[in-house]
Coordinates of C-alpha atoms in Angstrom, one line a residue:
X1012 CA -1.1 -53.0 36.3
X1013 CA -0.2 -49.6 35.5
X1014 CA -2.8 -47.0 34.7
X1015 CA -1.8 -43.7 32.7
X1016 CA -4.3 -40.7 32.7
X1017 CA -3.4 -37.5 30.6
X1018 CA -5.6 -34.5 31.4
X1019 CA -5.8 -31.4 29.3
X1020 CA -5.5 -33.2 25.8
X1021 CA -8.6 -31.5 24.5
X1022 CA -7.2 -28.1 25.1
X1023 CA -3.7 -29.0 23.4
X1024 CA -5.7 -30.7 20.5
X1025 CA -7.7 -27.5 20.1
X1026 CA -4.6 -25.4 20.1
X1027 CA -3.1 -27.6 17.3
X1028 CA -6.2 -27.4 15.3
X1029 CA -6.0 -23.6 15.2
X1030 CA -2.3 -23.7 14.4
X1031 CA -3.1 -26.1 11.5
X1032 CA -5.6 -23.9 10.1
X1033 CA -3.2 -20.8 10.3
X1034 CA -0.8 -22.9 8.2
X1035 CA -3.5 -24.1 5.8
X1036 CA -4.3 -20.3 5.0
X1037 CA -0.8 -19.6 4.0
X1038 CA -1.3 -21.8 1.1
X1039 CA -3.4 -18.7 -0.2
X1040 CA -1.6 -15.9 1.2
X1041 CA 2.1 -16.8 0.5
X1042 CA 1.4 -16.7 -3.5
X1043 CA -0.6 -13.4 -2.9
X1044 CA 2.1 -11.9 -1.2
X1045 CA 4.5 -12.9 -4.0
X1046 CA 2.2 -11.1 -6.4
X1047 CA 2.0 -8.1 -4.4
X1048 CA 5.9 -7.9 -4.2
X1049 CA 5.9 -8.1 -8.0
X1050 CA 3.4 -5.3 -8.4
X1051 CA 4.6 -3.0 -5.8
X1052 CA 8.3 -3.6 -5.3
X1053 CA 9.2 -4.8 -8.9
X1054 CA 6.7 -2.4 -10.8
X1055 CA 5.3 -5.0 -12.9
X1056 CA 2.1 -4.2 -14.1
X1057 CA 1.1 -7.8 -15.4
X1058 CA 2.9 -10.1 -12.8
X1059 CA 4.2 -13.6 -14.1
X1060 CA 3.3 -16.5 -11.7
X1061 CA 2.9 -20.3 -11.8
X1062 CA 1.3 -21.5 -8.9
X1063 CA 1.0 -25.4 -8.3
X1064 CA -1.3 -26.1 -5.4
X1065 CA -1.4 -29.7 -4.0
X1066 CA -2.9 -31.2 -0.7
X1067 CA 0.1 -30.6 1.3
X1068 CA 2.0 -27.9 -0.6
X1069 CA 1.6 -24.9 -2.5
X1070 CA 4.6 -23.9 -5.1
X1071 CA 4.3 -20.2 -6.3
X1072 CA 7.1 -19.3 -8.7
X1073 CA 7.9 -16.3 -11.1
X1074 CA 10.2 -15.7 -14.0
X1075 CA 12.5 -12.9 -14.1
X1076 CA 14.3 -11.9 -17.5
X1077 CA 17.6 -10.1 -17.6
X1078 CA 16.2 -8.0 -20.4
X1079 CA 12.7 -7.4 -22.2
X1080 CA 10.9 -10.4 -23.3
X1081 CA 10.5 -8.6 -26.5
X1082 CA 14.3 -8.4 -27.1
X1083 CA 14.3 -12.1 -28.2
X1084 CA 12.0 -11.5 -31.1
X1085 CA 13.6 -10.1 -34.4
X1086 CA 12.1 -6.9 -35.5
X1087 CA 11.4 -6.1 -39.1
X1088 CA 10.8 -2.7 -40.1
X1089 CA 9.4 -1.2 -43.4
X1090 CA 12.5 0.8 -44.6
X1091 CA 14.3 1.1 -47.9
X1092 CA 17.0 -1.4 -48.4
X1093 CA 20.5 0.3 -47.6
X1094 CA 23.9 -1.1 -47.9
X1095 CA 25.1 -2.4 -44.6
X1096 CA 28.1 -4.2 -43.5
X1097 CA 28.2 -8.0 -43.8
X1098 CA 28.4 -8.6 -40.0
X1099 CA 27.5 -6.2 -37.2
X1100 CA 29.6 -5.9 -34.0
X1101 CA 29.1 -7.7 -30.8
X1102 CA 25.8 -6.8 -28.7
X1103 CA 27.1 -5.7 -25.5
X1104 CA 25.1 -6.9 -22.5
X1105 CA 24.8 -5.7 -19.0
X1106 CA 26.5 -7.8 -16.3
X1107 CA 24.6 -6.9 -13.5
X1108 CA 22.5 -9.5 -11.6
X1109 CA 19.1 -10.2 -13.0
X1110 CA 17.3 -9.7 -9.5
X1111 CA 18.8 -6.9 -7.6
X1112 CA 19.9 -7.7 -3.9
X1113 CA 17.6 -4.7 -2.6
X1114 CA 14.5 -6.5 -4.2
X1115 CA 15.3 -9.8 -2.9
X1116 CA 15.7 -8.4 0.6
X1117 CA 12.3 -6.7 0.4
X1118 CA 10.9 -10.0 -0.8
X1119 CA 12.5 -11.7 2.2
X1120 CA 11.2 -9.1 4.8
X1121 CA 7.4 -9.4 3.1
X1122 CA 7.6 -13.2 3.6
X1123 CA 8.9 -12.9 7.4
X1124 CA 6.2 -10.1 8.2
X1125 CA 3.7 -12.7 6.6
X1126 CA 4.9 -15.7 8.5
X1127 CA 5.2 -13.7 11.8
X1128 CA 1.6 -12.4 11.5
X1129 CA 0.0 -15.6 10.1
X1130 CA 1.6 -18.0 12.4
X1131 CA 1.1 -17.4 16.0
X1132 CA 0.7 -20.1 18.6
X1133 CA -2.6 -19.8 20.0

């Protein structure tokens, strides 16, 4: 008969448990880092985030508008009625990207630093 003995499995199992704990902590630190990016880099006073935390994964998302959220609403002013043209000209909108490349690069760098610091092989 064959006999197989493996020694040192307990040490490897302890290392894997430590690594698993580090990855589990990322479920809370990643959304927090996304919120910090919005506050510091995007200069948002009130960050807009949706976080869906499950047992195996955490999904954090944010919405970025091309213009102010209040632009959509029609504003009514209390002013005297004046004669106005029947139809106004076209509204010219900016063609620049919604999220600037520099902000996206800052987010990528933040997440790389977080992963490098949080996941180290024990």
